[in-house]
Every structure is written in C-alpha cells, then in structure tokens.
CSV table of C-alpha atoms and ligand atoms in Angstrom, one decimal:
chain,number,residue,atom,x,y,z
Z,11,MET,CA,165.7,65.7,-25.4
Z,12,LYS,CA,163.5,68.3,-27.1
Z,13,VAL,CA,160.9,70.7,-25.4
Z,14,PHE,CA,158.7,73.2,-27.0
Z,15,ALA,CA,157.7,76.2,-24.8
Z,16,THR,CA,154.6,78.1,-26.2
Z,17,SER,CA,155.7,81.4,-24.7
Z,18,GLN,CA,158.6,83.4,-23.3
Z,19,LEU,CA,158.3,83.3,-19.5
Z,20,PRO,CA,159.3,85.7,-16.7
Z,21,GLY,CA,162.5,85.2,-14.7
Z,22,ASP,CA,165.1,82.7,-15.5
Z,23,ALA,CA,162.8,79.6,-15.9
Z,24,LEU,CA,163.4,79.0,-19.5
Z,25,ALA,CA,167.1,79.6,-19.1
Z,26,ARG,CA,167.2,76.8,-16.5
Z,27,LEU,CA,165.0,74.5,-18.5
Z,28,ALA,CA,167.4,75.0,-21.5
Z,29,GLN,CA,170.3,73.5,-19.4
Z,30,HIS,CA,168.4,70.2,-19.5
Z,31,CYS,CA,167.1,70.0,-23.1
Z,32,GLU,CA,167.1,71.4,-26.5
Z,33,LEU,CA,164.6,74.1,-26.1
Z,34,ASP,CA,162.5,75.7,-28.8
Z,35,THR,CA,160.4,78.7,-27.7
Z,36,TRP,CA,157.5,80.4,-29.5
Z,37,GLU,CA,159.1,83.7,-30.3
Z,38,SER,CA,156.1,85.8,-31.2
Z,39,SER,CA,154.3,87.8,-28.4
Z,40,GLY,CA,150.9,86.6,-29.7
Z,41,PRO,CA,149.6,83.1,-28.9
Z,42,VAL,CA,150.9,80.1,-30.9
Z,43,PRO,CA,148.1,79.0,-33.4
Z,44,ALA,CA,146.9,75.5,-33.1
Z,45,ASP,CA,148.5,74.3,-36.4
Z,46,ALA,CA,151.8,75.9,-35.4
Z,47,LEU,CA,151.7,74.1,-32.1
Z,48,HIS,CA,151.1,70.8,-33.9
Z,49,GLU,CA,154.1,71.5,-36.2
Z,50,ARG,CA,156.5,72.8,-33.5
Z,51,LEU,CA,155.7,69.9,-31.2
Z,52,GLN,CA,156.7,67.2,-33.7
Z,53,GLY,CA,159.5,65.0,-32.2
Z,54,CYS,CA,159.3,66.8,-28.8
Z,55,ASP,CA,159.5,65.0,-25.5
Z,56,GLY,CA,158.1,67.9,-23.5
Z,57,LEU,CA,155.6,70.8,-23.8
Z,58,LEU,CA,155.6,73.8,-21.6
Z,59,CYS,CA,152.2,75.6,-22.2
Z,60,LEU,CA,149.9,78.3,-21.0
Z,61,LEU,CA,146.1,78.2,-20.3
Z,62,THR,CA,145.6,79.6,-23.8
Z,63,ASN,CA,147.0,76.4,-25.4
Z,64,CYS,CA,144.5,73.7,-26.0
Z,65,VAL,CA,146.1,70.3,-25.4
Z,66,ASP,CA,143.6,67.8,-26.7
Z,67,GLN,CA,143.5,64.3,-28.1
Z,68,ALA,CA,144.2,65.5,-31.7
Z,69,LEU,CA,147.4,67.2,-30.5
Z,70,LEU,CA,148.5,64.0,-28.6
Z,71,ASP,CA,147.7,61.8,-31.7
Z,72,ALA,CA,149.8,64.1,-33.9
Z,73,CYS,CA,152.8,64.1,-31.4
Z,74,PRO,CA,153.5,60.5,-30.3
Z,75,ALA,CA,156.9,61.3,-28.9
Z,76,LEU,CA,155.4,63.6,-26.2
Z,77,ARG,CA,156.0,62.3,-22.7
Z,78,ALA,CA,155.6,65.2,-20.4
Z,79,VAL,CA,153.3,68.3,-20.3
Z,80,SER,CA,153.7,71.2,-18.0
Z,81,SER,CA,151.3,74.1,-17.7
Z,82,MET,CA,152.0,77.4,-16.2
Z,83,SER,CA,148.7,77.6,-14.4
Z,84,VAL,CA,146.8,75.9,-11.6
Z,85,GLY,CA,143.6,75.4,-13.6
Z,86,VAL,CA,144.0,72.7,-16.3
Z,87,ASP,CA,140.6,72.9,-18.1
Z,88,HIS,CA,142.5,73.6,-21.3
Z,89,VAL,CA,144.1,70.1,-21.2
Z,90,ASP,CA,142.4,66.7,-21.8
Z,91,VAL,CA,143.7,65.2,-18.6
Z,92,ASP,CA,142.2,61.9,-19.2
Z,93,ALA,CA,143.8,61.6,-22.7
Z,94,LEU,CA,147.2,62.3,-21.1
Z,95,THR,CA,146.7,59.8,-18.4
Z,96,ALA,CA,145.7,57.2,-20.8
Z,97,ARG,CA,149.0,57.6,-22.5
Z,98,GLY,CA,150.9,57.7,-19.2
Z,99,ILE,CA,152.0,61.3,-19.7
Z,100,PRO,CA,152.2,63.4,-16.5
Z,101,LEU,CA,150.7,66.9,-16.4
Z,102,GLY,CA,152.3,69.4,-14.2
Z,103,ASN,CA,150.7,72.6,-12.9
Z,104,THR,CA,151.5,75.4,-10.5
Z,105,PRO,CA,149.4,75.4,-7.4
Z,106,GLY,CA,150.0,77.4,-4.3
Z,107,VAL,CA,152.3,80.2,-5.4
Z,108,LEU,CA,149.3,82.1,-7.0
Z,109,VAL,CA,146.9,81.7,-4.0
Z,110,ASP,CA,147.4,85.0,-2.3
Z,111,THR,CA,147.7,87.1,-5.5
Z,112,THR,CA,144.4,85.6,-6.8
Z,113,ALA,CA,142.7,86.1,-3.6
Z,114,ASP,CA,143.9,89.7,-3.4
Z,115,LEU,CA,142.3,90.3,-6.9
Z,116,THR,CA,139.1,88.6,-5.7
Z,117,LEU,CA,138.7,91.1,-2.8
Z,118,GLY,CA,139.8,93.9,-5.1
Z,119,LEU,CA,137.0,93.1,-7.5
Z,120,LEU,CA,134.5,92.6,-4.6
Z,121,LEU,CA,135.3,96.1,-3.2
Z,122,ALA,CA,135.3,97.7,-6.6
Z,123,ALA,CA,131.9,96.2,-7.6
Z,124,ALA,CA,130.3,96.9,-4.1
Z,125,ARG,CA,131.6,100.5,-3.9
Z,126,ARG,CA,131.3,101.2,-7.6
Z,127,ILE,CA,134.9,102.3,-7.9
Z,128,PRO,CA,135.4,102.0,-11.7
Z,129,GLU,CA,132.0,103.6,-12.3
Z,130,ALA,CA,133.0,106.5,-10.0
Z,131,ASP,CA,136.4,106.7,-11.7
Z,132,ARG,CA,134.8,107.1,-15.2
Z,133,PHE,CA,132.4,109.8,-13.7
Z,134,VAL,CA,135.3,111.9,-12.5
Z,135,ARG,CA,137.5,111.3,-15.5
Z,136,THR,CA,135.0,112.3,-18.1
Z,137,GLY,CA,134.2,115.6,-16.5
Z,138,ARG,CA,130.8,114.8,-15.3
Z,139,TRP,CA,131.5,115.7,-11.7
Z,140,ASP,CA,130.7,119.4,-12.1
Z,141,SER,CA,128.6,122.0,-10.6
Z,142,ALA,CA,125.5,120.5,-12.1
Z,143,SER,CA,126.4,117.2,-10.3
Z,144,PRO,CA,128.2,118.2,-7.0
Z,145,TRP,CA,128.7,115.9,-4.1
Z,146,HIS,CA,125.4,114.6,-3.0
Z,147,PRO,CA,124.4,112.0,-0.3
Z,148,ASP,CA,123.0,109.7,-3.1
Z,149,MET,CA,126.2,109.9,-5.2
Z,150,PHE,CA,127.6,106.4,-6.0
Z,151,VAL,CA,126.2,104.7,-2.9
Z,152,GLY,CA,127.2,101.1,-2.7
Z,153,ARG,CA,127.2,98.1,-0.4
Z,154,ASP,CA,129.1,97.5,2.9
Z,155,LEU,CA,131.3,94.4,3.2
Z,156,SER,CA,131.2,94.9,7.0
Z,157,GLY,CA,128.4,92.8,8.4
Z,158,ALA,CA,127.5,91.2,5.1
Z,159,THR,CA,127.5,87.5,4.4
Z,160,LEU,CA,130.1,86.2,1.9
Z,161,GLY,CA,129.4,82.9,0.3
Z,162,ILE,CA,132.4,81.0,-1.0
Z,163,VAL,CA,131.8,78.5,-3.8
Z,164,GLY,CA,134.7,76.2,-3.5
Z,165,LEU,CA,136.9,76.1,-0.5
Z,166,GLY,CA,140.2,75.1,-2.1
Z,167,ALA,CA,143.3,77.1,-1.5
Z,168,ILE,CA,142.1,80.3,-3.2
Z,169,GLY,CA,138.7,80.0,-1.5
Z,170,GLN,CA,140.3,79.8,1.9
Z,171,ALA,CA,142.6,82.7,1.2
Z,172,VAL,CA,139.6,84.7,0.2
Z,173,ALA,CA,137.9,83.7,3.5
Z,174,ARG,CA,140.9,84.9,5.6
Z,175,ARG,CA,140.9,88.3,3.8
Z,176,ALA,CA,137.1,88.6,4.3
Z,177,VAL,CA,137.4,88.2,8.0
Z,178,GLY,CA,139.5,91.4,8.1
Z,179,PHE,CA,136.6,93.3,6.4
Z,180,GLY,CA,134.1,92.1,9.1
Z,181,MET,CA,132.2,89.7,6.8
Z,182,ARG,CA,130.3,86.6,8.0
Z,183,LEU,CA,131.4,83.6,6.1
Z,184,ILE,CA,129.5,80.7,4.6
Z,185,GLY,CA,130.9,78.2,2.1
Z,186,TRP,CA,130.0,75.2,-0.1
Z,187,SER,CA,132.4,72.7,-1.4
Z,188,ARG,CA,131.8,69.2,-2.9
Z,189,THR,CA,133.8,67.5,-0.3
Z,190,SER,CA,132.2,69.4,2.6
Z,191,ARG,CA,135.6,70.8,3.7
Z,192,GLU,CA,135.8,72.2,7.1
Z,193,VAL,CA,137.5,75.6,7.1
Z,194,GLU,CA,137.9,77.6,10.3
Z,195,GLY,CA,135.5,80.6,10.4
Z,196,VAL,CA,133.4,79.4,7.5
Z,197,GLU,CA,130.0,77.9,8.2
Z,198,PRO,CA,129.4,74.9,5.8
Z,199,VAL,CA,126.1,75.3,4.0
Z,200,SER,CA,124.3,73.7,1.1
Z,201,PHE,CA,124.7,75.2,-2.3
Z,202,ASP,CA,121.1,76.3,-2.3
Z,203,THR,CA,121.4,77.9,1.1
Z,204,LEU,CA,124.5,79.7,0.0
Z,205,LEU,CA,122.7,81.1,-3.0
Z,206,ALA,CA,119.8,82.2,-1.1
Z,207,SER,CA,121.6,83.8,1.9
Z,208,ALA,CA,124.8,85.3,0.7
Z,209,ASP,CA,125.0,89.1,0.0
Z,210,PHE,CA,128.3,88.5,-1.9
Z,211,ILE,CA,129.3,85.3,-3.7
Z,212,SER,CA,132.9,84.4,-4.7
Z,213,VAL,CA,133.4,81.6,-7.2
Z,214,ASN,CA,136.5,79.7,-6.5
Z,215,VAL,CA,136.0,76.1,-7.8
Z,216,ALA,CA,138.0,74.6,-10.6
Z,217,LEU,CA,136.2,74.3,-14.0
Z,218,THR,CA,135.4,70.6,-14.6
Z,219,ALA,CA,132.5,68.7,-16.2
Z,220,ASP,CA,130.8,68.9,-12.8
Z,221,THR,CA,131.2,72.6,-12.3
Z,222,ARG,CA,130.6,73.8,-15.9
Z,223,ASN,CA,127.6,76.1,-15.7
Z,224,LEU,CA,127.2,75.5,-12.0
Z,225,LEU,CA,125.9,79.1,-11.7
Z,226,ASP,CA,123.4,78.8,-14.5
Z,227,ARG,CA,120.2,80.9,-15.0
Z,228,ALA,CA,118.2,78.9,-12.4
Z,229,ALA,CA,121.0,79.2,-9.8
Z,230,ILE,CA,121.5,82.9,-10.5
Z,231,ALA,CA,117.7,83.4,-10.1
Z,232,ARG,CA,117.9,81.9,-6.6
Z,233,MET,CA,120.6,84.3,-5.5
Z,234,LYS,CA,119.6,86.9,-2.8
Z,235,PRO,CA,118.1,90.0,-4.4
Z,236,GLY,CA,120.7,92.8,-4.5
Z,237,ALA,CA,123.6,90.3,-4.2
Z,238,VAL,CA,127.1,90.9,-5.7
Z,239,LEU,CA,128.8,88.0,-7.6
Z,240,VAL,CA,132.5,87.8,-8.1
Z,241,ASN,CA,134.1,85.1,-10.4
Z,242,THR,CA,137.9,84.7,-10.5
Z,243,ALA,CA,137.8,81.0,-11.1
Z,244,ARG,CA,136.8,80.2,-14.8
Z,245,GLY,CA,134.2,81.6,-17.2
Z,246,GLY,CA,132.5,78.5,-18.1
Z,247,ILE,CA,131.2,78.1,-14.3
Z,248,VAL,CA,128.8,81.2,-14.7
Z,249,ASP,CA,126.2,81.7,-17.4
Z,250,GLU,CA,127.3,85.1,-18.6
Z,251,GLN,CA,123.9,85.9,-20.4
Z,252,ALA,CA,122.0,85.1,-17.3
Z,253,LEU,CA,124.4,87.1,-15.1
Z,254,ALA,CA,124.1,90.1,-17.5
Z,255,ASP,CA,120.2,89.8,-17.5
Z,256,ALA,CA,120.2,89.7,-13.6
Z,257,LEU,CA,122.4,92.7,-13.5
Z,258,ARG,CA,120.4,94.7,-16.0
Z,259,SER,CA,117.1,93.9,-14.2
Z,260,GLY,CA,118.5,95.0,-10.9
Z,261,SER,CA,118.0,91.6,-9.2
Z,262,LEU,CA,121.8,91.6,-8.7
Z,263,PHE,CA,123.5,94.8,-7.5
Z,264,ALA,CA,126.9,94.2,-9.2
Z,265,ALA,CA,129.5,91.8,-10.4
Z,266,GLY,CA,133.3,91.5,-10.7
Z,267,VAL,CA,134.5,89.3,-13.4
Z,268,ASP,CA,138.0,88.2,-14.2
Z,269,VAL,CA,137.4,85.2,-16.4
Z,270,PHE,CA,135.1,84.6,-19.3
Z,271,GLY,CA,133.6,81.7,-21.3
Z,272,ARG,CA,135.5,82.9,-24.4
Z,273,GLU,CA,138.8,84.7,-23.9
Z,274,PRO,CA,139.7,87.2,-25.1
Z,275,VAL,CA,136.1,88.5,-24.8
Z,276,GLU,CA,134.2,89.0,-27.9
Z,277,ALA,CA,132.7,92.5,-28.8
Z,278,ASP,CA,129.1,91.2,-28.3
Z,279,ASN,CA,129.8,89.8,-24.8
Z,280,PRO,CA,126.6,90.8,-22.8
Z,281,LEU,CA,128.7,92.0,-19.8
Z,282,LEU,CA,130.6,94.7,-21.6
Z,283,ASP,CA,128.1,97.5,-21.8
Z,284,LEU,CA,126.8,97.1,-18.2
Z,285,PRO,CA,127.9,99.8,-15.8
Z,286,ASN,CA,127.6,97.7,-12.6
Z,287,VAL,CA,130.2,95.1,-13.8
Z,288,VAL,CA,133.9,95.4,-13.1
Z,289,LEU,CA,135.9,93.5,-15.7
Z,290,ALA,CA,139.5,92.3,-15.8
Z,291,PRO,CA,141.3,90.3,-18.5
Z,292,HIS,CA,142.1,87.1,-16.5
Z,293,ILE,CA,144.8,88.8,-14.2
Z,294,GLY,CA,144.1,86.9,-11.0
Z,295,SER,CA,147.7,85.7,-10.7
Z,296,ALA,CA,149.2,88.8,-12.4
Z,297,SER,CA,151.9,90.0,-10.0
Z,298,GLN,CA,155.6,90.1,-11.0
Z,299,ARG,CA,156.6,87.8,-8.1
Z,300,THR,CA,153.8,85.3,-8.7
Z,301,ARG,CA,154.3,85.0,-12.4
Z,302,GLU,CA,158.1,84.3,-11.8
Z,303,ARG,CA,157.2,81.7,-9.3
Z,304,MET,CA,154.7,80.1,-11.6
Z,305,ALA,CA,157.2,80.0,-14.4
Z,306,ALA,CA,159.8,78.5,-12.1
Z,307,LEU,CA,157.4,75.7,-11.0
Z,308,ALA,CA,156.3,75.0,-14.6
Z,309,ALA,CA,160.0,74.6,-15.6
Z,310,ASP,CA,160.8,72.5,-12.4
Z,311,ASN,CA,158.0,70.1,-13.4
Z,312,LEU,CA,159.4,69.6,-16.8
Z,313,ILE,CA,163.1,69.3,-15.7
Z,314,ALA,CA,162.0,66.5,-13.2
Z,315,ALA,CA,160.0,64.7,-15.9
Z,316,LEU,CA,162.8,64.9,-18.5
Z,317,ALA,CA,165.2,63.3,-15.7
Z,318,GLY,CA,162.7,60.5,-15.3
Z,319,LYS,CA,161.6,61.7,-11.9
Z,320,GLN,CA,158.1,62.5,-10.5
Z,321,MET,CA,156.9,66.1,-11.2
Z,322,PRO,CA,156.8,68.0,-8.0
Z,323,HIS,CA,153.3,69.2,-8.9
Z,324,CYS,CA,151.5,66.6,-10.9
Z,325,VAL,CA,147.8,66.7,-11.6
Z,326,ASN,CA,147.6,63.0,-12.6
Z,327,PRO,CA,150.1,61.2,-10.2
Z,328,GLU,CA,148.4,57.9,-11.1
Z,329,VAL,CA,150.6,57.8,-14.2
Z,330,TYR,CA,153.4,57.0,-11.8
Z,331,GLU,CA,151.7,54.0,-10.4
Z,332,ALA,CA,153.0,50.6,-11.5
Z,333,PRO,CA,150.5,49.0,-13.9
I,426,NAP,P1,142.4,74.0,-5.5
I,426,NAP,O1,143.0,74.3,-4.2
I,426,NAP,O2,142.7,72.7,-6.2
I,426,NAP,O3,140.8,74.0,-5.3
I,426,NAP,C1,139.9,73.7,-6.3
I,426,NAP,C2,138.5,73.9,-5.8
I,426,NAP,O4,137.6,73.3,-6.9
I,426,NAP,C3,138.2,73.1,-4.6
I,426,NAP,O5,137.2,73.8,-3.8
I,426,NAP,C4,137.6,71.8,-5.1
I,426,NAP,O6,136.6,71.2,-4.3
I,426,NAP,C5,136.8,72.4,-6.3
I,426,NAP,N1,136.6,71.2,-7.3
I,426,NAP,C6,137.5,70.7,-8.1
I,426,NAP,N2,136.9,69.7,-8.8
I,426,NAP,C7,135.5,69.8,-8.5
I,426,NAP,C8,134.4,69.2,-9.0
I,426,NAP,N3,134.5,68.2,-9.9
I,426,NAP,N4,133.2,69.5,-8.5
I,426,NAP,C9,133.0,70.5,-7.6
I,426,NAP,N5,134.1,71.2,-7.1
I,426,NAP,C10,135.4,70.8,-7.6
I,426,NAP,O7,142.6,75.2,-6.6
I,426,NAP,P2,142.8,76.7,-6.3
I,426,NAP,O8,144.3,77.1,-6.3
I,426,NAP,O9,142.0,77.1,-5.1
I,426,NAP,O10,142.3,77.3,-7.6
I,426,NAP,C11,140.9,77.2,-7.9
I,426,NAP,C12,140.6,77.7,-9.3
I,426,NAP,O11,140.9,79.0,-9.6
I,426,NAP,C13,141.5,77.0,-10.4
I,426,NAP,O12,141.1,75.7,-10.8
I,426,NAP,C14,141.6,78.0,-11.5
I,426,NAP,O13,140.6,77.7,-12.5
I,426,NAP,C15,141.2,79.3,-10.9
I,426,NAP,N6,142.3,80.3,-10.9
I,426,NAP,C16,142.1,81.4,-11.6
I,426,NAP,C17,143.1,82.4,-11.6
I,426,NAP,C18,142.8,83.7,-12.3
I,426,NAP,O14,143.7,84.2,-12.9
I,426,NAP,N7,141.6,84.3,-12.3
I,426,NAP,C19,144.2,82.2,-10.9
I,426,NAP,C20,144.4,81.0,-10.3
I,426,NAP,C21,143.4,80.0,-10.2
I,426,NAP,P3,137.1,70.1,-3.1
I,426,NAP,O15,138.3,70.7,-2.5
I,426,NAP,O16,136.0,70.0,-2.2
I,426,NAP,O17,137.4,68.9,-4.0
C-alpha cells in the first residue's frame, strides 16, 4: 500500500507509518505545490496532509485509488469533506491534543492585546524610552481582564479551555454556541447579546459554510465600544478589513489574530500596519509536545485505515455505516 505525506513531521510518526506502507514524503521544507500533490498522489491509497494542502474534488478525481485521508489538524476547512464522504473515504483529524496549547495562545494574545505588550516591547527596543519619554502614568495603559466580561464564540473543546483559563483571571464569562451548549461557569447568551456586552471576545468556532464571515462588518459594528477581539480559530470567520477599520477608528481597542483569510498573509493585509493588533502566524498548536502528539494521531488514523479499521478520530464516520 502506498501513502504520500505532504511534509516531514515531528517525532516518530512517519517512521511508524512507514512500517505499514510504502511511504513517500515531500522532502522540501516548503509546501507541496498543487500540481506536485496531484502527481505524487497518483496510485496512492492514503494521504497524510497539513492544513496548507487543499484536498478538493479535482484532487479526488485525479486520484481514484485514494481510500483514506488524514490531516494533522483539528480544523478541516481545507478539505472537501462532502466529496470524500460521497466516495466513502474516511477523513481523520487530530482533536483534543491541541486544546490546551491553543487555549494558552488565546489567553496570551488576549493579554498581549489588552496590555499592549508587543507595542511596549517595540518602544523599548527601538530606544524610544528615553529621558524625553520617561515613565509616565499614561504610558501604555491598557485594559484589565479582571472584572471584565469575556464572550466566547463557540463552546467546543478550545472554547471551554479558554473559559477555564479566563476564570483564573477573574473574568465574567458569557458564551454562544449553535447547539446552546451548557458549560459550567459560562452564561449562555444570544450571539447579539454577546457582541453587545462582551469587553473581550474570543473566536473559537470551526470554519464552515455557516460560520464563514460570522463576524462580518455588521457584527463588528455591534460590538461593545472599546472591546478587544481575539481570533485563534480561522481567518475566514472574521472580516479583516472591517476589523482593521474598527481598530483604526478606535471603536475597538485592540485585537489578537493568529489566523487569516489568506495564509501566509499578503503584504497589503489591512491589519499589518496597525499598532493595536498582535499578530501570530497560525501558531495556536505550536508547542513541541502538542505537535508530536498531533503527528502521532495523524499517523494512527492512517495506520488504522490501511488495516481496514475505523480511524480513531474520524470527521465523517458515516462512511463506515453499512449502505
Ligand atoms: P470542536 O471541539 O470540534 O469545537 C468546534 C466548535 O465549532 C464548536 O463550538 C461547534 O459548535 C462550532 N461549530 C462547528 N460547526 C459549526 C457550524 N456549522 N455553525 C456554528 N458553529 C459550529 O473543535 P476545537 O478543538 O474547539 O477547535 C475549534 C477550531 O479552532 C477548529 O475548528 C480550528 O479551526 C481552530 N483551531 C485553530 C488552531 C490554531 O492553530 N490557531 C489550533 C486548533 C484549532 P457546537 O459544539 O455547538 O456544534
């Protein structure tokens, strides 16, 4: 059986996978271009991919031998899940293991944006903290987390982990989720109430057709004046131009953004030249331990599928139901 892996992975995941198949791995450190992916996937039974690889109808049409796909991510918006399901191809993902790491980054961005830490860092580094600009009561004043209301959009695993951390900072918690999940310590509210009453908003929903542009210009305009928005979910959920306009006008105080509509960000991204935005290059799950665990789960999903077993973490388990 043949498998193509679109990247080298941390830990021993690929070495283990190679014991179960003939493994071909993209050797370059850069991402595999779409045409090379088509070419290398010819005749393969399995694909181990990253969130930077688009797995769409055209790829499936070109690779009829494919019978299992495993992505080293929890989000699967880069994959046409319906097209895979229609072909009976299981899709694996890596939930759970990245929850705490991503929630940590969310709180990191929230604190950094609220307390203007990167802006202050740039100030010190560039020698602007001098006798002409000594310590002053107005210097880099920010917002307190303690006593403020955090609105969590999406109370899935990461949203709940964000809630647990925010309690420790003395925040009041409100949350919205499409299935009206009940989460201890989080008051369930409507989406509109969350927008209007949260001092901080953390975006933690999956990107789907329903959530694309959920925080569009109209939603951002309904946010509480002076609020802080943090997005560690997916870029397509927040209208970046509308966010930039709100930050520039002062109607929002600050933002922390780990994910973008287009990644890598383009030079003309409207968020890039704003001082009150803290930016990160999609590093929510970027800790050594978590990346090794994600790679291990991604390999486990494929190893199971190649053995004719159900993937331990399958996004479309309906493919296993008898017709
Ligand atoms: P999860 O436990 O599956 O939670 C998914 C959340 O999305 C739930 O709140 C769910 O709502 C909501 N959702 C799913 N489909 C929806 C729809 N059609 N309409 C409205 N809400 C919908 O996943 P998770 O582990 O918390 O991860 C959440 C997202 O974070 C992932 O999908 C991924 O995109 C992103 N993420 C980013 C990074 C990063 O590096 N920045 C790392 C990990 C994850 P219900 O529960 O009410 O259905």
